[in-house]
PDB file of C-alpha atoms in Angstrom:
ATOM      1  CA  UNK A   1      86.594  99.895  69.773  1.00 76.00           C
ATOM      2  CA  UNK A   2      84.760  99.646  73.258  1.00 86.00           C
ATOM      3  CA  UNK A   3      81.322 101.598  73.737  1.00 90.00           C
ATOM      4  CA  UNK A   4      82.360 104.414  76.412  1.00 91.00           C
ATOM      5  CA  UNK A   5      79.096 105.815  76.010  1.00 93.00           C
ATOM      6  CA  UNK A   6      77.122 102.416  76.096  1.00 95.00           C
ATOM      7  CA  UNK A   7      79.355 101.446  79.338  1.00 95.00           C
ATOM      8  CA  UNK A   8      78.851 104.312  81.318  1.00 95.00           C
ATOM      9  CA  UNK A   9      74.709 104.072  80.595  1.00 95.00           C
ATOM     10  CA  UNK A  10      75.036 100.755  81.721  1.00 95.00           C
ATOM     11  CA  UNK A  11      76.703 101.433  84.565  1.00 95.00           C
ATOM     12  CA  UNK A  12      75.526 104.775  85.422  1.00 95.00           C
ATOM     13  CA  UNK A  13      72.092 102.421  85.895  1.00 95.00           C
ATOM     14  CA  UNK A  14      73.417  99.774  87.933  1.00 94.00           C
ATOM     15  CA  UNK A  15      75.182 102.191  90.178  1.00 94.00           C
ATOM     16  CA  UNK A  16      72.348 104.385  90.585  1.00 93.00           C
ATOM     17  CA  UNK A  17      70.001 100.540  91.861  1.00 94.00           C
ATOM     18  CA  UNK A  18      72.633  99.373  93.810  1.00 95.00           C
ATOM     19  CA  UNK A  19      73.200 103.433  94.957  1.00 96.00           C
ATOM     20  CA  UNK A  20      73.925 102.730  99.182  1.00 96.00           C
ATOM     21  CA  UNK A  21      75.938  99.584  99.023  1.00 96.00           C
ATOM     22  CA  UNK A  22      78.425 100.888  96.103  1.00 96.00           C
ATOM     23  CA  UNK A  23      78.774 104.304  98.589  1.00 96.00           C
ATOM     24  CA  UNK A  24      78.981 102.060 101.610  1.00 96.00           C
ATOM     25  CA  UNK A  25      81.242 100.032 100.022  1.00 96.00           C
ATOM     26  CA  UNK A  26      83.679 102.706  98.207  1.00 95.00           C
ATOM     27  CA  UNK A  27      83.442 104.735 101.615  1.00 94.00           C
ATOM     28  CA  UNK A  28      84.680 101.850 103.334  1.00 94.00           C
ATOM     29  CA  UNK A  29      87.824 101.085 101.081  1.00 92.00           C
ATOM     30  CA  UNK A  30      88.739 104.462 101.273  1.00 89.00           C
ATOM     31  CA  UNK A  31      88.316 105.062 105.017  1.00 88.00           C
ATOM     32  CA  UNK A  32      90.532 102.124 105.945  1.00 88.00           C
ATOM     33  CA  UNK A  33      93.253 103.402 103.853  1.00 83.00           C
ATOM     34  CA  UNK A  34      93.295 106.447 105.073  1.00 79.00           C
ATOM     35  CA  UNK A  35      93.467 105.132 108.881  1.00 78.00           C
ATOM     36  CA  UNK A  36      96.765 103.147 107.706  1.00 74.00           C
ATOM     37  CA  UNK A  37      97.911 106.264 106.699  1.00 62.00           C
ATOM     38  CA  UNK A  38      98.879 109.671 108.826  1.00 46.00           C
ATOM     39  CA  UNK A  39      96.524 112.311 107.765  1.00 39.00           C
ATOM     40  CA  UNK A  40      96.419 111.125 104.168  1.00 42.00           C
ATOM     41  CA  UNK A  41      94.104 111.857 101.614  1.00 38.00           C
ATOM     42  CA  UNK A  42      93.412 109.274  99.716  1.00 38.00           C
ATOM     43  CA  UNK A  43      92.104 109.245  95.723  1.00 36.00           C
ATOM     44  CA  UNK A  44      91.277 106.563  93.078  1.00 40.00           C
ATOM     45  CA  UNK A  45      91.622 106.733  89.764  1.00 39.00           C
ATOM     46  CA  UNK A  46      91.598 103.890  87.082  1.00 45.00           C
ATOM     47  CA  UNK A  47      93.874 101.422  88.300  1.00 42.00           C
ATOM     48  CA  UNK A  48      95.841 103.276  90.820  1.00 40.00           C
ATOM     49  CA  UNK A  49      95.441 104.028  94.639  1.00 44.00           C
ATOM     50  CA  UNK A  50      97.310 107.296  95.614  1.00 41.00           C
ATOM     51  CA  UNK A  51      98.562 107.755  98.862  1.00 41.00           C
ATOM     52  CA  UNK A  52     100.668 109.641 101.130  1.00 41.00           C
ATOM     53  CA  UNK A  53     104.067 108.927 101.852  1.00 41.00           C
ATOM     54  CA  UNK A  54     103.986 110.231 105.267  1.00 45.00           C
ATOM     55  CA  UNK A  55     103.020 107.042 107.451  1.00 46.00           C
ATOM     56  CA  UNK A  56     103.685 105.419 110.399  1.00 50.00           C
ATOM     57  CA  UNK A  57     105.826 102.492 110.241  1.00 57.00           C
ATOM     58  CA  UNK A  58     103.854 100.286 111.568  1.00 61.00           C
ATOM     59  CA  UNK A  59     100.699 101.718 109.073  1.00 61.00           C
ATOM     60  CA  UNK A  60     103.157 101.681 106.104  1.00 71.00           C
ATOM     61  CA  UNK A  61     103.875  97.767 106.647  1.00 77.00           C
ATOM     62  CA  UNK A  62      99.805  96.728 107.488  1.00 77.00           C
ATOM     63  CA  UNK A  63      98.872  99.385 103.986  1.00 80.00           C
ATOM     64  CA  UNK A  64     101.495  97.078 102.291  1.00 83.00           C
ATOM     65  CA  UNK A  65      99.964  93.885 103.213  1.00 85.00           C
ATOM     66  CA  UNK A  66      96.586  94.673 103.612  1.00 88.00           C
ATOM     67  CA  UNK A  67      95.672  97.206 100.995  1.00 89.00           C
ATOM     68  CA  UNK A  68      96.504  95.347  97.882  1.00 92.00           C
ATOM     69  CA  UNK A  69      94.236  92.446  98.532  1.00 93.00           C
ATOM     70  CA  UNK A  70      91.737  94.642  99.967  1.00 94.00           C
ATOM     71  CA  UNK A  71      91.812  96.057  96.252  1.00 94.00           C
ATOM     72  CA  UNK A  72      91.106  92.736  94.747  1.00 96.00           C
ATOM     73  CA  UNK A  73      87.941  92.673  96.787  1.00 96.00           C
ATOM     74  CA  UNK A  74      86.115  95.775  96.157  1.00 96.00           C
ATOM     75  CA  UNK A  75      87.306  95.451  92.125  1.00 96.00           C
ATOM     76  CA  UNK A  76      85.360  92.006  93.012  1.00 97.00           C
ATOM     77  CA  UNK A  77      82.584  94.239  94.557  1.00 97.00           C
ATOM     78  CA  UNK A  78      81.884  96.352  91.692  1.00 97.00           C
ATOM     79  CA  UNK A  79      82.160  93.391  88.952  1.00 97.00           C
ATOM     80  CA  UNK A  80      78.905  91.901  90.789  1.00 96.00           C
ATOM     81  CA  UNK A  81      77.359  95.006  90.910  1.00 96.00           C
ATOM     82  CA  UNK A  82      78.297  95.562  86.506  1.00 93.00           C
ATOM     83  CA  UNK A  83      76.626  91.780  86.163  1.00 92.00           C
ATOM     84  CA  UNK A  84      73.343  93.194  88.074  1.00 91.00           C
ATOM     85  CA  UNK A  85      74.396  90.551  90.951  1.00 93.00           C
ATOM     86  CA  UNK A  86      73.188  90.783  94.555  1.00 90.00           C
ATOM     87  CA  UNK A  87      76.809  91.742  96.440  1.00 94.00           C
ATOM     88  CA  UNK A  88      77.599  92.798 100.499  1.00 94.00           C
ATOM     89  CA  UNK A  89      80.177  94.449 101.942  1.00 95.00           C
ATOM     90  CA  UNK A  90      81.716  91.158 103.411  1.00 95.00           C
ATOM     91  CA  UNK A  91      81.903  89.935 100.286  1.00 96.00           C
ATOM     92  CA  UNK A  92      84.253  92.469  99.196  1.00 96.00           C
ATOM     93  CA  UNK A  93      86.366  91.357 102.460  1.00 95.00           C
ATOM     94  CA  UNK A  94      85.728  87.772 101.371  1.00 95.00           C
ATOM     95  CA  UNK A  95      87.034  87.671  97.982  1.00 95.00           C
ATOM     96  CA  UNK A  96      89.606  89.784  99.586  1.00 93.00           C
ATOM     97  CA  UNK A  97      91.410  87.372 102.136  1.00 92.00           C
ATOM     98  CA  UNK A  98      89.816  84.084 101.094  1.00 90.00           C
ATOM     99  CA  UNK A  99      93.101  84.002  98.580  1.00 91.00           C
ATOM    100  CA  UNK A 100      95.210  86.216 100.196  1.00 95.00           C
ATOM    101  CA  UNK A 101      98.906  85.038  99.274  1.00 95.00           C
ATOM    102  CA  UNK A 102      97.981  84.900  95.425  1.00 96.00           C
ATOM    103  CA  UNK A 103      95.449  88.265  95.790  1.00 96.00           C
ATOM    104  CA  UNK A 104      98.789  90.321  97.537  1.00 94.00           C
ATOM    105  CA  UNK A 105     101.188  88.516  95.202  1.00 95.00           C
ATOM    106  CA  UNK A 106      99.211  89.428  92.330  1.00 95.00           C
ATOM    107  CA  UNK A 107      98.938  93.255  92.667  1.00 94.00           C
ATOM    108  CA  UNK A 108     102.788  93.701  93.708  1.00 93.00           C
ATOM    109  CA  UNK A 109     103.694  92.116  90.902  1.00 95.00           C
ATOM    110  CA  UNK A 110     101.704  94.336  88.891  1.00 95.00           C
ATOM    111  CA  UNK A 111     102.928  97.358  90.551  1.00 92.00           C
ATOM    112  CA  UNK A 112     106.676  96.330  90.236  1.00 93.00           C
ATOM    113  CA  UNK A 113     105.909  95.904  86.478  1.00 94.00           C
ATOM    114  CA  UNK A 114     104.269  99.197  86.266  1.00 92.00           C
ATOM    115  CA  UNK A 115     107.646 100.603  88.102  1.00 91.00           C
ATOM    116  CA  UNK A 116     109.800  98.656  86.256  1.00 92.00           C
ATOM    117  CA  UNK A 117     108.490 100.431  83.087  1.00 92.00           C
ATOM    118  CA  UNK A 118     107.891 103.687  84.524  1.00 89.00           C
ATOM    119  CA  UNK A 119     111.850 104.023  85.302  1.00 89.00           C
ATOM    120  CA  UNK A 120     112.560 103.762  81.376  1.00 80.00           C
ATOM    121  CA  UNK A 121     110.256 106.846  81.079  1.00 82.00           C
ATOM    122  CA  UNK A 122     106.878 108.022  81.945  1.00 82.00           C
ATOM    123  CA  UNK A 123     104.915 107.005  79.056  1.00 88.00           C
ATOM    124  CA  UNK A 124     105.883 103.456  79.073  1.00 89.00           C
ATOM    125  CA  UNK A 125     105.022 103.414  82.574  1.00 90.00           C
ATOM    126  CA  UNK A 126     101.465 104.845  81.978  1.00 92.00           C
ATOM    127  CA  UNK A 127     101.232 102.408  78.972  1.00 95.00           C
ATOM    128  CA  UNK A 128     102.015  99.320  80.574  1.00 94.00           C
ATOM    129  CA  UNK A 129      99.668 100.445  83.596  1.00 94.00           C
ATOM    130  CA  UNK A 130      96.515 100.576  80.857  1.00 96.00           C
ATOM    131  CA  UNK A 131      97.815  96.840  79.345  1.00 96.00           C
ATOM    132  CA  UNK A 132      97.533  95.320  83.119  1.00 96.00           C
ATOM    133  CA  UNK A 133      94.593  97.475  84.705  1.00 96.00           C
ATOM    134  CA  UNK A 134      92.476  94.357  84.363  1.00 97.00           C
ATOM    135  CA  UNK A 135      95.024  92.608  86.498  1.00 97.00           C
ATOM    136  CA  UNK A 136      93.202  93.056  90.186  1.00 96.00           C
ATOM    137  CA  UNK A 137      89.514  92.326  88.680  1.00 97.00           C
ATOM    138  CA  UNK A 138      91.063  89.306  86.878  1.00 98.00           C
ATOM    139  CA  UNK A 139      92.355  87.928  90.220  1.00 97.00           C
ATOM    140  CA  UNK A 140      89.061  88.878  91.630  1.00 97.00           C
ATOM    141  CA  UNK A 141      87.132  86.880  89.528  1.00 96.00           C
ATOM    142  CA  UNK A 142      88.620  84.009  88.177  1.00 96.00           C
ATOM    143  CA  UNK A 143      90.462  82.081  91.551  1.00 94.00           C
ATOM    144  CA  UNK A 144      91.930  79.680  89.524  1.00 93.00           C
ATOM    145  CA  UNK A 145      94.372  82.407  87.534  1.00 96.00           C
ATOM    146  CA  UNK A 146      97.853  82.191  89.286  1.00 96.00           C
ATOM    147  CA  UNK A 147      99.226  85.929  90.274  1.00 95.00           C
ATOM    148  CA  UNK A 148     101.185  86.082  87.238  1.00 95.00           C
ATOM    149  CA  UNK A 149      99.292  84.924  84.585  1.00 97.00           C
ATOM    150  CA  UNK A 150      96.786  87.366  85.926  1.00 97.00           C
ATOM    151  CA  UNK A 151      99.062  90.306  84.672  1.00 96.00           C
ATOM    152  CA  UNK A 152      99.566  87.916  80.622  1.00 97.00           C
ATOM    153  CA  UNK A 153      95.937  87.780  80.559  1.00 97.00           C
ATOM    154  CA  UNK A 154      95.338  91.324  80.844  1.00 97.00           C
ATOM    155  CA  UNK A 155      97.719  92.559  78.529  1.00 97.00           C
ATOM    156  CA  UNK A 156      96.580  89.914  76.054  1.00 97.00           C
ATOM    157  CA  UNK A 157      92.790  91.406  76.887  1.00 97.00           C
ATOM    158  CA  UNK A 158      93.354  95.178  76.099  1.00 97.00           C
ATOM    159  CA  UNK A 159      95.905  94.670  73.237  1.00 95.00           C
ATOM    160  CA  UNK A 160      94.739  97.070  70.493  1.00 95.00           C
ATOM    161  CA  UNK A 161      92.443  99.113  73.282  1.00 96.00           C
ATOM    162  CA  UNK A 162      94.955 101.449  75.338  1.00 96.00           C
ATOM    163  CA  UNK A 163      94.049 104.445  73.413  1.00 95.00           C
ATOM    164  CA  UNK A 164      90.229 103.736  74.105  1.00 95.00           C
ATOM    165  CA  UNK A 165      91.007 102.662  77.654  1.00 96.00           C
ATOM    166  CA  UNK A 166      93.059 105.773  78.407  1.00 95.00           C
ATOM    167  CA  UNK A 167      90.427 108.290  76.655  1.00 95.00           C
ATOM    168  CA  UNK A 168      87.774 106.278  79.339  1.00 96.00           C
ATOM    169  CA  UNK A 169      90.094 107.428  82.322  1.00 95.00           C
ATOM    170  CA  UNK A 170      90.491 110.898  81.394  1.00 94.00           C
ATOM    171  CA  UNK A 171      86.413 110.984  80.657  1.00 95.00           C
ATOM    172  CA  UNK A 172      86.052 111.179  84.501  1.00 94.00           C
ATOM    173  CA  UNK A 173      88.209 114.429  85.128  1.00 94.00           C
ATOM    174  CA  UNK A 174      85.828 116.892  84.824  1.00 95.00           C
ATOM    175  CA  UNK A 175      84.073 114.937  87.721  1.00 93.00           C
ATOM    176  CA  UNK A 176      87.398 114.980  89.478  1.00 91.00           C
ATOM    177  CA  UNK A 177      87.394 118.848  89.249  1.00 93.00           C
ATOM    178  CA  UNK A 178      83.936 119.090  90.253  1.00 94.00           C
ATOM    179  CA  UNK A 179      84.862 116.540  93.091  1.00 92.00           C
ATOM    180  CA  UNK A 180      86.964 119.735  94.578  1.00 91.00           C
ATOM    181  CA  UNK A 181      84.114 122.236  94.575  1.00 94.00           C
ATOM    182  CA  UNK A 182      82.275 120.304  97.123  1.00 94.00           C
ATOM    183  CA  UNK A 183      85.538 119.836  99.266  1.00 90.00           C
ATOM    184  CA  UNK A 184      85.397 115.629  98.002  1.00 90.00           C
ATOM    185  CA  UNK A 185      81.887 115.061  99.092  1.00 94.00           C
ATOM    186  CA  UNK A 186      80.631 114.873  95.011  1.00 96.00           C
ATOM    187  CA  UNK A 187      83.334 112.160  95.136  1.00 94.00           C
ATOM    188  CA  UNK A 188      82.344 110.123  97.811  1.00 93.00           C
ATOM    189  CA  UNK A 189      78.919 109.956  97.381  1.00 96.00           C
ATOM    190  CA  UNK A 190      78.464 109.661  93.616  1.00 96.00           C
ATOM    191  CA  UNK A 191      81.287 110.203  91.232  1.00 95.00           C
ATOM    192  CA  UNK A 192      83.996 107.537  92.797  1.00 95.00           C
ATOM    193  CA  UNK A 193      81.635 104.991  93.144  1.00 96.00           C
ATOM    194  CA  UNK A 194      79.960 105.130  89.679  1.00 97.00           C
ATOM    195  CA  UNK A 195      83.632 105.354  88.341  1.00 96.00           C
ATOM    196  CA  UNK A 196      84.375 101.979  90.037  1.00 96.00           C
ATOM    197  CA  UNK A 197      81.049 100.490  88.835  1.00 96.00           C
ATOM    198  CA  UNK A 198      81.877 102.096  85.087  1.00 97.00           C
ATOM    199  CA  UNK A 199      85.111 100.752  85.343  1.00 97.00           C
ATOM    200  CA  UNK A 200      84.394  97.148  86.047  1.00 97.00           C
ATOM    201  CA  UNK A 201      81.848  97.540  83.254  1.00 97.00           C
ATOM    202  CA  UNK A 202      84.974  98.297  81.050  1.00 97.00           C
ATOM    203  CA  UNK A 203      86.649  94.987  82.114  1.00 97.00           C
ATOM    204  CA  UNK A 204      83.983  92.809  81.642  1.00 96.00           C
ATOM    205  CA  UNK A 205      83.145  94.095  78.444  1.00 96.00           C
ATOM    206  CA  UNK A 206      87.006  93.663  77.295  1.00 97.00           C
ATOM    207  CA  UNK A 207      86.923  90.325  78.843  1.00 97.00           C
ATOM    208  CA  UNK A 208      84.283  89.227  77.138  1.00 95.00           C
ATOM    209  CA  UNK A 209      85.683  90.697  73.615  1.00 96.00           C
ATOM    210  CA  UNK A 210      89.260  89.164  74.270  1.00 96.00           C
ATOM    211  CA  UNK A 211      87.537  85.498  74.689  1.00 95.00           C
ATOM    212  CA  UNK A 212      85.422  85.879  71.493  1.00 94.00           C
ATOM    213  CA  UNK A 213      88.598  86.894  69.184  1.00 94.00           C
ATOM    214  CA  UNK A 214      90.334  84.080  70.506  1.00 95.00           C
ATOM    215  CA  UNK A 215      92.944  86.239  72.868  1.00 95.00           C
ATOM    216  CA  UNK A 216      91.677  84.226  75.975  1.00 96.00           C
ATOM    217  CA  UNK A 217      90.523  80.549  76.216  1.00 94.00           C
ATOM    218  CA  UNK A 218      88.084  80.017  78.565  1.00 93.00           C
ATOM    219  CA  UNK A 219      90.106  77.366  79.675  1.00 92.00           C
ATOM    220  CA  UNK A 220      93.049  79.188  81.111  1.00 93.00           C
ATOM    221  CA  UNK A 221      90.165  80.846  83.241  1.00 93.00           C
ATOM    222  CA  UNK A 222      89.416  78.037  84.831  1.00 86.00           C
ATOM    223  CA  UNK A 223      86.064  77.774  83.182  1.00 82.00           C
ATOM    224  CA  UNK A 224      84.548  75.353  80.694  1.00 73.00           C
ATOM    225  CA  UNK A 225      84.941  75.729  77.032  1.00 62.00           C
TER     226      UNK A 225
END
């Protein structure tokens, strides 16, 4: 069982040292997906990026290229910031485009999984989204992973968690609700970034409970044994 309450101190505290750059960087994701959008609003929760279906062409395409790997990099963002690691914002656009054919491959083939399971019926959908949530900050971390194996090792990783790892979502709702009181500013400026830094918390500590049970080598990483 993972420590929800343990991983939220933890990163409640990390969050609240690193407090400017996580804002600066969360502002920043979500301001340059709304500008590939027309007058969307744009939300984040656990592993999935709403957005409108009313864009431009031209937006829709650069979203569809750009936005993906642009996730990779500020899931990369907020695992430095859950290790206590000094992190920038061009980092985050570093990690994002240094590896950007495997990155963009990686997270469309975890969202066609996602639909593929989703059009058998909705809970399969939202289970198989929980088994490869640790997809992006896999691919963020480990360069070596190949965009598929990315998705195996994170369903290998949160085997026997998905009840745990949904229960950690739905934690954060009541700040959603309170996010719509202040008309998204509560959001902004404190609960969407210390989700992101609580929820690369969760990953590393599943990560590094996969590895010791034996579900992940280090090896297939791309790190030493």
């Amino acid at each position: 069982m993972i420590d929800r309450v343990g991983i939220k101190q933890t990163a409640r505290d990390l969050f609240k040292r690193s407090y400017w750059p996580c804002v600066a960087a969360y502002l920043l994701f979500g301001m340059i997906s709304s500008l590939l959008c027309d007058g969307c609003m744009y939300f984040q929760f656990g592993p999935w990026a709403f957005e409108s279906m009313y864009m431009l062409p031209w937006a829709g395409i650069i979203s569809f290229l750009v936005m993906p790997a642009l996730y990779v990099g500020v899931s990369y963002f907020f695992i430095r910031i859950a290790r206590g690691d000094d992190v920038t914002i061009s980092d985050m656009f570093s990690n994002s485009f240094s590896n950007f054919g495997r990155n963009l491959g990686g997270m469309l083939w975890y969202a066609l999984w996602v639909a593929i399971w989703s059009c058998v019926f909705v809970i399969p959908g939202v289970y198989k989204a929980i088994r490869y949530s640790l997809t992006p900050y896999i691919l963020a971390e480990y360069p070596d992973v190949s965009a598929t194996d990315a998705l195996k090792i994170s369903n290998r990783a949160t085997q026997g968690h998905a009840g745990d790892i949904l229960i950690f979502w739905l934690s954060f709702i009541g700040w959603a609700i309170l996010s719509g009181f202040t008309f998204g500013l509560l959001e902004l400026f404190y609960a969407g970034p210390y989700r992101s830094a609580a929820l690369a918390e969760l990953y590393s500590q599943l990560m590094r409970m996969a590895v010791e049970r034996g579900a992940v080598s280090p090896e297939e990483l791309g790190l030493p044994e």
